[in-house]
Amino acid sequence: MTFDPSINRLLFPALHQHINDRPVYFFDGPGGSQVPQSVLDAMNHYLGHFNSNLGGAFFSSTKTTALLTKARQVAQTFVNAPSANNMVFGANMTTLTFQLSRVISRDWQLGDEVIVTALDHYSNVSSWQQAAEDKGATMHQVRLDETNCDIDYDHFTSLLNSRTKLVAVTYASNVTGSLVDIKRIITAAHAVGAQVYIDAVHYAPHRLIDVQQLDCDFLVCSAYKFFGPHLGIAYIAPQWLQTLRPYKVEPAPNDGPARFETGTQNFESLAGFIAAVEYLAHYSRTLDTQPLSLRQHLSRSFNHYQAYENTLSQHFLSHLQRYSNITLFGLKDHQQRTPTFAIRIDNVTPTDVAAHLGDHNLCVWHGHFYAQGLCKQLDLLNKGGVIRIGCMHYNTHHEIDTLFEVLDCFLTVR
Ligand SMILES: Cc1ncc(COP(=O)(O)O)c(C=O)c1O
């Protein structure tokens, strides 16, 4: 059976709104996806009935403790971690990364080195840059291969040496949709004894993560990019869980993932996160009645989402071929990418294009998206960046057609 987005779309209230008597078209998924009703219900239900804290001898606290346990198990399944204890929650990816970078760099010394990339969102650059500065370590930044907006792997290899403590790298670009050959990076980094910290924020809604298969040291993602609420999720490999020394308040737990979690958790977001992962698995459950595990359902669903997203990419790229005045930054191919596209139109600023599309309820982002290294190398930083059109599996071919119709009108009247 081929994935039909119209069934999933019914689950998302936001997709059926009319603003100023017109339908809405969400191409802003890489900045934050829409959420299904089940996520809203889960958050509402938790806050409406069980709002509490951990460890109390009464029903709502028991419920809250059980919710946190379940959220860790679901996070474990989502990334295929060896144990629920490997999963840490926080406010968002950036906050988690700043926190973890301080912890991971605690024993770095003068002369140590860290590698970041020009493809990354700066949450995975500035955090390491500042950690390196604090410790007198040197930070190197891997250049882009401009032909396809991927990492320049030769440059990466040339920077790696026995002093490299850590490589921080994205799994997929939030601007161009390029998928990184992360296994190659992990293998090379581990060969010199360096740890690898992966930003999977843009990857997570499009492909199923498997940290054991990757054999990475750390991986972070954000639930609001995959149909959930605002919540950061980090995986810490078993060998680092107890050896790292997190900054924490003395009475807080000394064992397990709670060592890394400061203050009270966002329990309503944990409820929403569980529902978001269930939503992602739901499509597989509709296919037949096979008694599969949550991970197996996720795997089957993601195979369908990926195949469908490839058709969206193909459709988008075939439209683009008609325009000699549009530049696409990134892969022209639909296979090794997410359906996220960075474009510029000759003689028009990204701001003007985005504003025109916005007037027609076509939600697209414009700018640099904190991918400062990429925009700097492509000389776009001071020129307004790019227009980013991002599809999720709830987007349709018809929506892409509408986007290009509105773009055509805009270009004709200019
Ligand atoms: C690739 C990527 N990494 C990191 C982040 C930061 O995530 P958060 O908003 O959860 O801090 C974003 C946000 O847009 C992103 O797209």
GROMACS .gro file of C-alpha atoms and ligand atoms in nm, residues 29-32 91-97 119-124 170-175 199-203 220-225 230-233 369-371 388, ligand 1:
model
   58
   29GLY     CA    1   0.808   2.207   0.899
   30PRO     CA    2   1.187   2.238   0.942
   31GLY     CA    3   1.117   2.531   1.176
   32GLY     CA    4   0.857   2.328   1.370
   91ALA     CA    5   1.407   2.226   2.734
   92ASN     CA    6   1.521   2.199   2.371
   93MET     CA    7   1.821   2.084   2.169
   94THR     CA    8   2.016   2.408   2.216
   95THR     CA    9   1.981   2.415   2.593
   96LEU     CA   10   2.073   2.046   2.619
   97THR     CA   11   2.375   2.100   2.397
  119LEU     CA   12   2.679   2.264   0.759
  120ASP     CA   13   2.556   2.278   1.118
  121HIS     CA   14   2.295   2.487   1.294
  122TYR     CA   15   2.496   2.703   1.535
  123SER     CA   16   2.352   2.532   1.842
  124ASN     CA   17   2.606   2.263   1.755
  170THR     CA   18   2.464   1.739   1.199
  171TYR     CA   19   2.288   1.433   1.058
  172ALA     CA   20   2.097   1.644   0.804
  173SER     CA   21   2.108   2.012   0.708
  174ASN     CA   22   1.810   2.216   0.827
  175VAL     CA   23   1.866   2.450   0.530
  199ASP     CA   24   2.253   1.691   1.591
  200ALA     CA   25   1.960   1.485   1.462
  201VAL     CA   26   1.704   1.766   1.487
  202HIS     CA   27   1.638   1.793   1.114
  203TYR     CA   28   1.686   1.421   1.052
  220VAL     CA   29   2.017   1.511   2.028
  221CYS     CA   30   1.680   1.591   1.873
  222SER     CA   31   1.375   1.807   1.936
  223ALA     CA   32   1.016   1.680   1.955
  224TYR     CA   33   0.859   1.994   1.808
  225LYS     CA   34   1.021   1.905   1.475
  230HIS     CA   35   0.873   2.171   2.261
  231LEU     CA   36   1.107   1.923   2.428
  232GLY     CA   37   1.475   1.838   2.383
  233ILE     CA   38   1.588   1.474   2.387
  369PHE     CA   39   1.821   2.957   1.010
  370TYR     CA   40   2.122   2.979   1.243
  371ALA     CA   41   2.322   2.785   0.982
  388ARG     CA   42   1.342   2.759   0.277
  415LIG     C1   43   1.928   2.126   1.262
  415LIG     C2   44   1.888   2.199   1.387
  415LIG     N1   45   1.962   2.183   1.497
  415LIG     C3   46   1.932   2.243   1.612
  415LIG     C4   47   1.823   2.326   1.623
  415LIG     C5   48   1.792   2.389   1.754
  415LIG     O1   49   1.688   2.316   1.813
  415LIG     P1   50   1.608   2.372   1.937
  415LIG     O2   51   1.512   2.473   1.884
  415LIG     O3   52   1.539   2.250   1.992
  415LIG     O4   53   1.705   2.429   2.032
  415LIG     C6   54   1.743   2.348   1.511
  415LIG     C7   55   1.629   2.440   1.518
  415LIG     O5   56   1.578   2.488   1.421
  415LIG     C8   57   1.776   2.282   1.390
  415LIG     O6   58   1.702   2.297   1.281
   0.00000   0.00000   0.00000
